[in-house]
Every structure is written in structure tokens, then in C-alpha cells.
């Protein structure tokens, strides 16, 4: 015997009236738009804060490198050249 197709026995998508009401359904369109705008604004502020933090870290790294470049002891210890060749 061949198997019967049971897909037809399953109910199709439930109508909108049978679903429980969600907060999105209860809110008016203007309130929903305001919330979406506020969410995008918060995301933009977070992105700007991250960029500012990265820039500050980069500036601090550059300042430390500049300080080290002026330190003769650091340069002497970290040089890669073999000074015996230049005698």
C-alpha cells in the first residue's frame, strides 16, 4: 500500500483573529514609529561611542609610541641591527 499524503490533513496558517494580541498590535502607528526612531538613534549613539573609544585608544597608542621613540634606552634595547658590523 502507498502512503497517504498527510500534508492535506494539516491545518493551514491560522487566521489573524485566532492569534493572541501582541504589544505591537496594541500600539498605535505613531507610537511604534517613535519607538523605532528612538531605537535607531540609540544604535547610532552606540556606534559613535565605539568609534570615539577606538579613536582614543589609537591616540593613546600613538602617544606612547612617540614617547618611546624619544627614549634612547628603549631604542637601544629594541634595535634589530647588529652593531658589531659597524665597528
PDB file of N, CA and C in Angstrom:
ATOM      1  N   UNK A   1       0.820  -1.180   0.000  1.00  0.00           N
ATOM      2  CA  UNK A   1       0.000   0.000   0.000  1.00  0.00           C
ATOM      3  C   UNK A   1       0.866   1.246   0.000  1.00  0.00           C
ATOM      4  N   UNK A   2       0.425   2.235  -0.709  1.00  0.00           N
ATOM      5  CA  UNK A   2       1.141   3.504  -0.768  1.00  0.00           C
ATOM      6  C   UNK A   2       0.751   4.359   0.428  1.00  0.00           C
ATOM      7  N   UNK A   3       1.721   5.153   0.869  1.00  0.00           N
ATOM      8  CA  UNK A   3       1.437   6.044   1.999  1.00  0.00           C
ATOM      9  C   UNK A   3       0.580   7.200   1.534  1.00  0.00           C
ATOM     10  N   UNK A   4      -0.311   7.597   2.378  1.00  0.00           N
ATOM     11  CA  UNK A   4      -1.172   8.721   2.050  1.00  0.00           C
ATOM     12  C   UNK A   4      -0.450  10.027   2.375  1.00  0.00           C
ATOM     13  N   UNK A   5      -0.721  11.026   1.582  1.00  0.00           N
ATOM     14  CA  UNK A   5      -0.133  12.343   1.814  1.00  0.00           C
ATOM     15  C   UNK A   5      -0.866  13.002   2.975  1.00  0.00           C
ATOM     16  N   UNK A   6      -0.169  13.212   4.075  1.00  0.00           N
ATOM     17  CA  UNK A   6      -0.804  13.773   5.263  1.00  0.00           C
ATOM     18  C   UNK A   6      -0.721  15.299   5.311  1.00  0.00           C
ATOM     19  N   UNK A   7      -0.079  15.896   4.360  1.00  0.00           N
ATOM     20  CA  UNK A   7       0.035  17.349   4.351  1.00  0.00           C
ATOM     21  C   UNK A   7      -1.327  18.007   4.207  1.00  0.00           C
ATOM     22  N   UNK A   8      -2.221  17.372   3.506  1.00  0.00           N
ATOM     23  CA  UNK A   8      -3.539  17.964   3.322  1.00  0.00           C
ATOM     24  C   UNK A   8      -4.365  17.899   4.595  1.00  0.00           C
ATOM     25  N   UNK A   9      -4.006  17.000   5.510  1.00  0.00           N
ATOM     26  CA  UNK A   9      -4.751  16.880   6.749  1.00  0.00           C
ATOM     27  C   UNK A   9      -4.363  17.959   7.752  1.00  0.00           C
ATOM     28  N   UNK A  10      -3.173  18.578   7.571  1.00  0.00           N
ATOM     29  CA  UNK A  10      -2.732  19.628   8.485  1.00  0.00           C
ATOM     30  C   UNK A  10      -3.510  20.921   8.239  1.00  0.00           C
ATOM     31  N   UNK A  11      -3.818  21.612   9.292  1.00  0.00           N
ATOM     32  CA  UNK A  11      -4.499  22.906   9.082  1.00  0.00           C
ATOM     33  C   UNK A  11      -3.519  23.922   8.482  1.00  0.00           C
ATOM     34  N   UNK A  12      -4.030  24.787   7.676  1.00  0.00           N
ATOM     35  CA  UNK A  12      -3.207  25.819   7.053  1.00  0.00           C
ATOM     36  C   UNK A  12      -2.932  26.924   8.070  1.00  0.00           C
ATOM     37  N   UNK A  13      -2.359  28.012   7.622  1.00  0.00           N
ATOM     38  CA  UNK A  13      -1.990  29.116   8.513  1.00  0.00           C
ATOM     39  C   UNK A  13      -3.210  29.590   9.311  1.00  0.00           C
ATOM     40  N   UNK A  14      -2.958  29.903  10.571  1.00  0.00           N
ATOM     41  CA  UNK A  14      -4.056  30.341  11.421  1.00  0.00           C
ATOM     42  C   UNK A  14      -4.463  31.762  11.056  1.00  0.00           C
ATOM     43  N   UNK A  15      -5.718  32.044  11.098  1.00  0.00           N
ATOM     44  CA  UNK A  15      -6.160  33.413  10.805  1.00  0.00           C
ATOM     45  C   UNK A  15      -5.675  34.389  11.866  1.00  0.00           C
ATOM     46  N   UNK A  16      -5.628  35.651  11.527  1.00  0.00           N
ATOM     47  CA  UNK A  16      -5.132  36.695  12.414  1.00  0.00           C
ATOM     48  C   UNK A  16      -5.994  36.814  13.676  1.00  0.00           C
ATOM     49  N   UNK A  17      -7.275  36.466  13.592  1.00  0.00           N
ATOM     50  CA  UNK A  17      -8.150  36.607  14.741  1.00  0.00           C
ATOM     51  C   UNK A  17      -7.837  35.553  15.817  1.00  0.00           C
ATOM     52  N   UNK A  18      -7.299  34.421  15.427  1.00  0.00           N
ATOM     53  CA  UNK A  18      -7.035  33.350  16.383  1.00  0.00           C
ATOM     54  C   UNK A  18      -5.745  33.588  17.174  1.00  0.00           C
ATOM     55  N   UNK A  19      -4.847  34.425  16.658  1.00  0.00           N
ATOM     56  CA  UNK A  19      -3.584  34.683  17.363  1.00  0.00           C
ATOM     57  C   UNK A  19      -3.841  35.574  18.567  1.00  0.00           C
ATOM     58  N   UNK A  20      -3.042  35.406  19.636  1.00  0.00           N
ATOM     59  CA  UNK A  20      -3.176  36.332  20.768  1.00  0.00           C
ATOM     60  C   UNK A  20      -2.637  37.708  20.381  1.00  0.00           C
ATOM     61  N   UNK A  21      -3.200  38.723  20.962  1.00  0.00           N
ATOM     62  CA  UNK A  21      -2.795  40.097  20.653  1.00  0.00           C
ATOM     63  C   UNK A  21      -1.395  40.352  21.203  1.00  0.00           C
ATOM     64  N   UNK A  22      -0.564  40.990  20.412  1.00  0.00           N
ATOM     65  CA  UNK A  22       0.782  41.339  20.857  1.00  0.00           C
ATOM     66  C   UNK A  22       0.840  42.829  21.153  1.00  0.00           C
ATOM     67  N   UNK A  23       1.928  43.229  21.771  1.00  0.00           N
ATOM     68  CA  UNK A  23       2.106  44.643  22.095  1.00  0.00           C
ATOM     69  C   UNK A  23       2.162  45.476  20.819  1.00  0.00           C
ATOM     70  N   UNK A  24       2.793  44.917  19.794  1.00  0.00           N
ATOM     71  CA  UNK A  24       2.895  45.625  18.519  1.00  0.00           C
ATOM     72  C   UNK A  24       1.504  45.880  17.940  1.00  0.00           C
ATOM     73  N   UNK A  25       0.618  44.925  18.084  1.00  0.00           N
ATOM     74  CA  UNK A  25      -0.751  45.097  17.580  1.00  0.00           C
ATOM     75  C   UNK A  25      -1.519  46.152  18.384  1.00  0.00           C
ATOM     76  N   UNK A  26      -1.221  46.244  19.685  1.00  0.00           N
ATOM     77  CA  UNK A  26      -1.959  47.177  20.540  1.00  0.00           C
ATOM     78  C   UNK A  26      -1.479  48.620  20.394  1.00  0.00           C
ATOM     79  N   UNK A  27      -0.213  48.815  20.041  1.00  0.00           N
ATOM     80  CA  UNK A  27       0.322  50.175  19.936  1.00  0.00           C
ATOM     81  C   UNK A  27      -0.169  50.850  18.669  1.00  0.00           C
ATOM     82  N   UNK A  28      -0.323  52.147  18.770  1.00  0.00           N
ATOM     83  CA  UNK A  28      -0.726  52.892  17.578  1.00  0.00           C
ATOM     84  C   UNK A  28       0.489  53.065  16.667  1.00  0.00           C
ATOM     85  N   UNK A  29       0.250  53.403  15.438  1.00  0.00           N
ATOM     86  CA  UNK A  29       1.324  53.507  14.449  1.00  0.00           C
ATOM     87  C   UNK A  29       2.314  54.613  14.808  1.00  0.00           C
ATOM     88  N   UNK A  30       1.830  55.744  15.320  1.00  0.00           N
ATOM     89  CA  UNK A  30       2.753  56.841  15.638  1.00  0.00           C
ATOM     90  C   UNK A  30       3.658  56.485  16.816  1.00  0.00           C
ATOM     91  N   UNK A  31       3.137  55.779  17.809  1.00  0.00           N
ATOM     92  CA  UNK A  31       3.966  55.358  18.941  1.00  0.00           C
ATOM     93  C   UNK A  31       5.000  54.347  18.475  1.00  0.00           C
ATOM     94  N   UNK A  32       4.586  53.452  17.611  1.00  0.00           N
ATOM     95  CA  UNK A  32       5.503  52.455  17.068  1.00  0.00           C
ATOM     96  C   UNK A  32       6.608  53.121  16.259  1.00  0.00           C
ATOM     97  N   UNK A  33       6.252  54.128  15.466  1.00  0.00           N
ATOM     98  CA  UNK A  33       7.255  54.866  14.698  1.00  0.00           C
ATOM     99  C   UNK A  33       8.234  55.599  15.607  1.00  0.00           C
ATOM    100  N   UNK A  34       7.725  56.178  16.687  1.00  0.00           N
ATOM    101  CA  UNK A  34       8.600  56.869  17.640  1.00  0.00           C
ATOM    102  C   UNK A  34       9.580  55.887  18.280  1.00  0.00           C
ATOM    103  N   UNK A  35       9.102  54.715  18.638  1.00  0.00           N
ATOM    104  CA  UNK A  35       9.969  53.705  19.247  1.00  0.00           C
ATOM    105  C   UNK A  35      11.044  53.234  18.266  1.00  0.00           C
ATOM    106  N   UNK A  36      10.672  53.055  17.016  1.00  0.00           N
ATOM    107  CA  UNK A  36      11.645  52.645  16.011  1.00  0.00           C
ATOM    108  C   UNK A  36      12.693  53.739  15.794  1.00  0.00           C
ATOM    109  N   UNK A  37      12.247  54.996  15.771  1.00  0.00           N
ATOM    110  CA  UNK A  37      13.179  56.111  15.604  1.00  0.00           C
ATOM    111  C   UNK A  37      14.133  56.197  16.788  1.00  0.00           C
ATOM    112  N   UNK A  38      13.611  55.991  17.978  1.00  0.00           N
ATOM    113  CA  UNK A  38      14.447  56.029  19.169  1.00  0.00           C
ATOM    114  C   UNK A  38      15.454  54.885  19.152  1.00  0.00           C
ATOM    115  N   UNK A  39      15.050  53.726  18.675  1.00  0.00           N
ATOM    116  CA  UNK A  39      15.961  52.588  18.600  1.00  0.00           C
ATOM    117  C   UNK A  39      17.095  52.860  17.617  1.00  0.00           C
ATOM    118  N   UNK A  40      16.776  53.437  16.473  1.00  0.00           N
ATOM    119  CA  UNK A  40      17.827  53.749  15.505  1.00  0.00           C
ATOM    120  C   UNK A  40      18.756  54.833  16.046  1.00  0.00           C
ATOM    121  N   UNK A  41      18.195  55.791  16.772  1.00  0.00           N
ATOM    122  CA  UNK A  41      19.008  56.846  17.367  1.00  0.00           C
ATOM    123  C   UNK A  41      19.968  56.271  18.414  1.00  0.00           C
ATOM    124  N   UNK A  42      19.480  55.354  19.233  1.00  0.00           N
ATOM    125  CA  UNK A  42      20.329  54.721  20.233  1.00  0.00           C
ATOM    126  C   UNK A  42      21.439  53.889  19.587  1.00  0.00           C
ATOM    127  N   UNK A  43      21.106  53.219  18.501  1.00  0.00           N
ATOM    128  CA  UNK A  43      22.131  52.449  17.788  1.00  0.00           C
ATOM    129  C   UNK A  43      23.197  53.373  17.221  1.00  0.00           C
ATOM    130  N   UNK A  44      22.779  54.513  16.684  1.00  0.00           N
ATOM    131  CA  UNK A  44      23.735  55.472  16.129  1.00  0.00           C
ATOM    132  C   UNK A  44      24.625  56.039  17.236  1.00  0.00           C
ATOM    133  N   UNK A  45      24.050  56.342  18.390  1.00  0.00           N
ATOM    134  CA  UNK A  45      24.846  56.849  19.519  1.00  0.00           C
ATOM    135  C   UNK A  45      25.850  55.805  19.987  1.00  0.00           C
ATOM    136  N   UNK A  46      25.437  54.555  20.032  1.00  0.00           N
ATOM    137  CA  UNK A  46      26.333  53.477  20.450  1.00  0.00           C
ATOM    138  C   UNK A  46      27.490  53.332  19.456  1.00  0.00           C
ATOM    139  N   UNK A  47      27.182  53.443  18.170  1.00  0.00           N
ATOM    140  CA  UNK A  47      28.222  53.360  17.143  1.00  0.00           C
ATOM    141  C   UNK A  47      29.207  54.520  17.280  1.00  0.00           C
ATOM    142  N   UNK A  48      28.705  55.725  17.529  1.00  0.00           N
ATOM    143  CA  UNK A  48      29.578  56.882  17.714  1.00  0.00           C
ATOM    144  C   UNK A  48      30.443  56.727  18.954  1.00  0.00           C
ATOM    145  N   UNK A  49      29.873  56.166  20.024  1.00  0.00           N
ATOM    146  CA  UNK A  49      30.625  55.955  21.248  1.00  0.00           C
ATOM    147  C   UNK A  49      31.766  54.947  21.015  1.00  0.00           C
ATOM    148  N   UNK A  50      31.474  53.889  20.270  1.00  0.00           N
ATOM    149  CA  UNK A  50      32.508  52.891  19.970  1.00  0.00           C
ATOM    150  C   UNK A  50      33.614  53.495  19.117  1.00  0.00           C
ATOM    151  N   UNK A  51      33.235  54.292  18.119  1.00  0.00           N
ATOM    152  CA  UNK A  51      34.233  54.933  17.259  1.00  0.00           C
ATOM    153  C   UNK A  51      35.104  55.890  18.063  1.00  0.00           C
ATOM    154  N   UNK A  52      34.491  56.650  18.968  1.00  0.00           N
ATOM    155  CA  UNK A  52      35.241  57.580  19.803  1.00  0.00           C
ATOM    156  C   UNK A  52      36.203  56.828  20.710  1.00  0.00           C
ATOM    157  N   UNK A  53      35.750  55.724  21.269  1.00  0.00           N
ATOM    158  CA  UNK A  53      36.594  54.908  22.138  1.00  0.00           C
ATOM    159  C   UNK A  53      37.776  54.323  21.353  1.00  0.00           C
ATOM    160  N   UNK A  54      37.538  53.871  20.146  1.00  0.00           N
ATOM    161  CA  UNK A  54      38.610  53.339  19.307  1.00  0.00           C
ATOM    162  C   UNK A  54      39.607  54.436  18.949  1.00  0.00           C
ATOM    163  N   UNK A  55      39.102  55.633  18.651  1.00  0.00           N
ATOM    164  CA  UNK A  55      39.973  56.749  18.314  1.00  0.00           C
ATOM    165  C   UNK A  55      40.839  57.137  19.503  1.00  0.00           C
ATOM    166  N   UNK A  56      40.251  57.155  20.703  1.00  0.00           N
ATOM    167  CA  UNK A  56      41.023  57.479  21.905  1.00  0.00           C
ATOM    168  C   UNK A  56      42.105  56.434  22.159  1.00  0.00           C
ATOM    169  N   UNK A  57      41.787  55.173  21.947  1.00  0.00           N
ATOM    170  CA  UNK A  57      42.775  54.112  22.126  1.00  0.00           C
ATOM    171  C   UNK A  57      43.903  54.256  21.109  1.00  0.00           C
ATOM    172  N   UNK A  58      43.562  54.603  19.886  1.00  0.00           N
ATOM    173  CA  UNK A  58      44.580  54.804  18.844  1.00  0.00           C
ATOM    174  C   UNK A  58      45.466  56.001  19.182  1.00  0.00           C
ATOM    175  N   UNK A  59      44.863  57.082  19.655  1.00  0.00           N
ATOM    176  CA  UNK A  59      45.641  58.262  20.043  1.00  0.00           C
ATOM    177  C   UNK A  59      46.581  57.949  21.204  1.00  0.00           C
ATOM    178  N   UNK A  60      46.085  57.171  22.169  1.00  0.00           N
ATOM    179  CA  UNK A  60      46.923  56.792  23.307  1.00  0.00           C
ATOM    180  C   UNK A  60      48.092  55.926  22.846  1.00  0.00           C
ATOM    181  N   UNK A  61      47.828  55.019  21.909  1.00  0.00           N
ATOM    182  CA  UNK A  61      48.888  54.164  21.384  1.00  0.00           C
ATOM    183  C   UNK A  61      49.940  54.988  20.648  1.00  0.00           C
ATOM    184  N   UNK A  62      49.498  55.948  19.857  1.00  0.00           N
ATOM    185  CA  UNK A  62      50.433  56.811  19.133  1.00  0.00           C
ATOM    186  C   UNK A  62      51.254  57.669  20.089  1.00  0.00           C
ATOM    187  N   UNK A  63      50.625  58.172  21.134  1.00  0.00           N
ATOM    188  CA  UNK A  63      51.341  58.985  22.116  1.00  0.00           C
ATOM    189  C   UNK A  63      52.400  58.144  22.838  1.00  0.00           C
ATOM    190  N   UNK A  64      52.069  56.916  23.177  1.00  0.00           N
ATOM    191  CA  UNK A  64      53.024  56.028  23.835  1.00  0.00           C
ATOM    192  C   UNK A  64      54.184  55.694  22.902  1.00  0.00           C
ATOM    193  N   UNK A  65      53.887  55.473  21.628  1.00  0.00           N
ATOM    194  CA  UNK A  65      54.945  55.184  20.658  1.00  0.00           C
ATOM    195  C   UNK A  65      55.855  56.396  20.485  1.00  0.00           C
ATOM    196  N   UNK A  66      55.283  57.588  20.467  1.00  0.00           N
ATOM    197  CA  UNK A  66      56.086  58.801  20.343  1.00  0.00           C
ATOM    198  C   UNK A  66      56.985  58.987  21.560  1.00  0.00           C
ATOM    199  N   UNK A  67      56.444  58.681  22.743  1.00  0.00           N
ATOM    200  CA  UNK A  67      57.240  58.770  23.962  1.00  0.00           C
ATOM    201  C   UNK A  67      58.394  57.772  23.926  1.00  0.00           C
ATOM    202  N   UNK A  68      58.116  56.573  23.446  1.00  0.00           N
ATOM    203  CA  UNK A  68      59.168  55.556  23.353  1.00  0.00           C
ATOM    204  C   UNK A  68      60.228  55.928  22.323  1.00  0.00           C
ATOM    205  N   UNK A  69      59.813  56.550  21.221  1.00  0.00           N
ATOM    206  CA  UNK A  69      60.769  56.952  20.189  1.00  0.00           C
ATOM    207  C   UNK A  69      61.751  57.988  20.714  1.00  0.00           C
ATOM    208  N   UNK A  70      61.368  58.742  21.707  1.00  0.00           N
ATOM    209  CA  UNK A  70      62.254  59.739  22.297  1.00  0.00           C
ATOM    210  C   UNK A  70      63.092  59.165  23.443  1.00  0.00           C
ATOM    211  N   UNK A  71      62.846  57.922  23.814  1.00  0.00           N
ATOM    212  CA  UNK A  71      63.570  57.277  24.911  1.00  0.00           C
ATOM    213  C   UNK A  71      64.740  56.486  24.321  1.00  0.00           C
ATOM    214  N   UNK A  72      65.964  56.963  24.570  1.00  0.00           N
ATOM    215  CA  UNK A  72      67.148  56.352  23.987  1.00  0.00           C
ATOM    216  C   UNK A  72      67.342  54.924  24.494  1.00  0.00           C
ATOM    217  N   UNK A  73      67.082  54.679  25.758  1.00  0.00           N
ATOM    218  CA  UNK A  73      67.273  53.343  26.324  1.00  0.00           C
ATOM    219  C   UNK A  73      66.358  52.329  25.638  1.00  0.00           C
ATOM    220  N   UNK A  74      65.107  52.690  25.425  1.00  0.00           N
ATOM    221  CA  UNK A  74      64.157  51.805  24.752  1.00  0.00           C
ATOM    222  C   UNK A  74      64.617  51.511  23.330  1.00  0.00           C
ATOM    223  N   UNK A  75      65.052  52.539  22.619  1.00  0.00           N
ATOM    224  CA  UNK A  75      65.506  52.346  21.244  1.00  0.00           C
ATOM    225  C   UNK A  75      66.742  51.455  21.188  1.00  0.00           C
ATOM    226  N   UNK A  76      67.637  51.656  22.107  1.00  0.00           N
ATOM    227  CA  UNK A  76      68.864  50.868  22.127  1.00  0.00           C
ATOM    228  C   UNK A  76      68.572  49.393  22.421  1.00  0.00           C
ATOM    229  N   UNK A  77      67.654  49.120  23.335  1.00  0.00           N
ATOM    230  CA  UNK A  77      67.330  47.742  23.683  1.00  0.00           C
ATOM    231  C   UNK A  77      66.536  47.035  22.590  1.00  0.00           C
ATOM    232  N   UNK A  78      65.742  47.759  21.847  1.00  0.00           N
ATOM    233  CA  UNK A  78      64.844  47.137  20.868  1.00  0.00           C
ATOM    234  C   UNK A  78      65.316  47.272  19.425  1.00  0.00           C
ATOM    235  N   UNK A  79      66.542  47.667  19.215  1.00  0.00           N
ATOM    236  CA  UNK A  79      67.027  47.778  17.856  1.00  0.00           C
ATOM    237  C   UNK A  79      67.321  46.383  17.301  1.00  0.00           C
ATOM    238  N   UNK A  80      67.159  46.201  16.013  1.00  0.00           N
ATOM    239  CA  UNK A  80      67.355  44.908  15.374  1.00  0.00           C
ATOM    240  C   UNK A  80      68.720  44.806  14.696  1.00  0.00           C
ATOM    241  N   UNK A  81      69.445  45.875  14.642  1.00  0.00           N
ATOM    242  CA  UNK A  81      70.717  45.857  13.932  1.00  0.00           C
ATOM    243  C   UNK A  81      71.810  45.212  14.771  1.00  0.00           C
ATOM    244  N   UNK A  82      72.764  44.608  14.083  1.00  0.00           N
ATOM    245  CA  UNK A  82      73.920  44.040  14.749  1.00  0.00           C
ATOM    246  C   UNK A  82      75.006  45.114  14.734  1.00  0.00           C
ATOM    247  N   UNK A  83      75.243  45.704  15.886  1.00  0.00           N
ATOM    248  CA  UNK A  83      76.146  46.843  15.963  1.00  0.00           C
ATOM    249  C   UNK A  83      77.605  46.431  15.737  1.00  0.00           C
ATOM    250  N   UNK A  84      77.925  45.179  15.821  1.00  0.00           N
ATOM    251  CA  UNK A  84      79.298  44.713  15.590  1.00  0.00           C
ATOM    252  C   UNK A  84      79.703  44.915  14.140  1.00  0.00           C
ATOM    253  N   UNK A  85      78.754  44.935  13.242  1.00  0.00           N
ATOM    254  CA  UNK A  85      79.053  45.120  11.816  1.00  0.00           C
ATOM    255  C   UNK A  85      79.558  46.540  11.531  1.00  0.00           C
ATOM    256  N   UNK A  86      79.213  47.490  12.355  1.00  0.00           N
ATOM    257  CA  UNK A  86      79.536  48.888  12.105  1.00  0.00           C
ATOM    258  C   UNK A  86      80.803  49.346  12.826  1.00  0.00           C
ATOM    259  N   UNK A  87      81.564  48.438  13.437  1.00  0.00           N
ATOM    260  CA  UNK A  87      82.794  48.804  14.132  1.00  0.00           C
ATOM    261  C   UNK A  87      83.907  49.056  13.146  1.00  0.00           C
TER     262      UNK A  87
END
